[in-house]
Amino acid sequence: MARINWIDRIPGYHYYDTPEGEDCLKKVIFMNKMGLFFGISAATLDVIAYSKPVGFANIASRYVMISWPIMAVGSTFAAVTCLSTSLRGKDDTYNYSLGGFAAGCVAGAAMRSGTFGTSAAVIFTIMAYTKKHCEELGVPLMGTEKRSYDFGGFWSNRWDWSLIGEGEKGWRKSEN
């Protein structure tokens, strides 16, 4: 049984539905959607477990202050990568590296820290380069392809663990 990626369950456009350099606006909107999902999740954890604000306005401001930068980082990565690919006419690791660097700079601006921005830019650049390089090699990274695992997943109780599966070649079932 092939494992279904959780991103594939979200209806609508996905980042890799079109080649790099095409449909930049759709890619930015998709990254905004993902950023909003992760931002709301992080903000909920913050509101419940860490900052514990009191009142609707304070809670709403925490959600905005946490979700907005995450959405901005994702949008910046998608926009810079897509525009760089369309302007250069090449789909390679440099476009992803440039997008990761720009996203790190936006993260630093959101945190109002040059040190954090420099560190984030370097880390995001390395991560983006690694992601694109693995794509070029055909090695899945960060859940972009559907993979099946041998054991230990959440749905592993539904797999056939018998030594002889249903209808293997050369084997017959007992008539008894």
Coordinates of C-alpha atoms in Angstrom, one line a residue, residues 13-131:
Y13 CA -2.9 23.7 -7.0
H14 CA 0.3 22.3 -5.7
Y15 CA 3.8 23.7 -6.0
Y16 CA 5.1 21.1 -8.4
D17 CA 2.1 20.9 -10.7
T18 CA 3.8 23.1 -13.2
P19 CA 7.5 23.5 -14.0
E20 CA 9.7 26.1 -12.3
G21 CA 9.4 29.5 -13.9
E22 CA 5.7 29.1 -14.8
D23 CA 2.6 30.1 -12.8
C24 CA 4.5 32.2 -10.3
L25 CA 1.4 33.7 -8.8
K26 CA -0.1 30.2 -8.2
K27 CA 3.2 29.1 -6.6
V28 CA 3.2 32.1 -4.3
I29 CA -0.5 31.5 -3.3
F30 CA 0.3 27.9 -2.5
M31 CA 3.2 28.9 -0.3
N32 CA 1.0 31.4 1.4
K33 CA -1.5 28.6 2.1
M34 CA 1.2 26.4 3.5
G35 CA 2.6 29.3 5.5
L36 CA -0.8 30.1 6.9
F37 CA -1.3 26.4 7.9
F38 CA 2.1 26.3 9.8
G39 CA 1.7 29.8 11.1
I40 CA -1.7 29.0 12.7
S41 CA -0.3 25.8 14.1
A42 CA 2.7 27.6 15.6
A43 CA 0.5 30.4 16.9
T44 CA -1.9 28.0 18.6
L45 CA 1.0 26.3 20.4
D46 CA 2.3 29.7 21.4
V47 CA -1.0 31.0 22.7
I48 CA -1.8 27.8 24.6
A49 CA 1.6 26.9 26.0
Y50 CA 3.9 29.9 26.0
S51 CA 2.7 33.4 25.9
K52 CA -0.9 32.8 27.2
P53 CA -2.4 36.2 26.2
V54 CA -5.7 37.3 27.7
G55 CA -8.4 38.8 25.5
F56 CA -9.4 38.4 21.9
A57 CA -7.3 41.3 20.6
N58 CA -4.1 40.0 22.3
I59 CA -4.8 36.5 21.0
A60 CA -5.5 37.8 17.5
S61 CA -2.3 39.9 17.5
R62 CA -0.2 36.8 18.5
Y63 CA -1.7 34.9 15.6
V64 CA -0.9 37.7 13.2
M65 CA 2.6 38.3 14.6
I66 CA 3.5 34.6 14.2
S67 CA 1.6 33.7 11.0
W68 CA 2.5 36.8 8.9
P69 CA 6.3 36.3 8.9
I70 CA 6.0 32.6 8.1
M71 CA 3.8 33.4 5.2
A72 CA 6.1 36.2 4.0
V73 CA 9.1 33.8 4.1
G74 CA 7.3 31.2 2.0
S75 CA 6.0 33.8 -0.5
T76 CA 9.4 35.3 -0.9
F77 CA 11.0 32.0 -1.6
A78 CA 8.4 31.1 -4.2
A79 CA 8.5 34.5 -5.9
V80 CA 12.2 34.8 -6.1
T81 CA 12.8 31.2 -7.2
C82 CA 10.1 31.4 -9.9
L83 CA 11.1 34.9 -11.2
S84 CA 14.8 33.9 -11.2
T85 CA 14.0 30.7 -13.2
S86 CA 11.9 32.6 -15.7
L87 CA 14.4 35.4 -16.1
R88 CA 17.5 33.1 -16.4
G89 CA 15.7 30.5 -18.5
K90 CA 17.4 27.7 -16.5
D91 CA 16.1 25.5 -13.8
D92 CA 19.0 24.7 -11.6
T93 CA 20.2 25.0 -8.0
Y94 CA 21.2 28.6 -8.2
N95 CA 17.5 29.7 -8.4
Y96 CA 16.6 27.8 -5.3
S97 CA 19.7 29.1 -3.5
L98 CA 18.7 32.7 -4.4
G99 CA 15.2 32.1 -3.2
G100 CA 16.5 30.6 0.1
F101 CA 18.8 33.5 0.6
A102 CA 16.0 36.0 0.1
A103 CA 13.7 34.1 2.4
G104 CA 16.3 34.1 5.1
C105 CA 16.7 37.9 4.7
V106 CA 12.9 38.3 5.1
A107 CA 13.0 36.1 8.2
G108 CA 15.8 38.3 9.7
A109 CA 13.8 41.5 8.9
A110 CA 10.7 40.0 10.6
M111 CA 12.8 39.2 13.7
R112 CA 14.5 42.6 13.5
S113 CA 17.8 41.0 13.8
G114 CA 20.7 41.1 11.4
T115 CA 22.4 38.2 13.1
F116 CA 19.3 36.1 12.8
G117 CA 18.8 37.2 9.2
T118 CA 22.3 36.3 8.2
S119 CA 22.1 32.9 9.9
A120 CA 18.7 32.2 8.4
A121 CA 19.9 33.2 5.0
V122 CA 22.8 30.9 5.1
I123 CA 20.7 28.0 6.5
F124 CA 17.8 28.5 4.0
T125 CA 20.3 28.8 1.1
I126 CA 21.9 25.4 2.1
M127 CA 18.5 23.8 2.6
A128 CA 17.2 25.1 -0.8
Y129 CA 20.3 24.0 -2.6
T130 CA 20.1 20.6 -1.1
K131 CA 16.4 20.3 -2.0

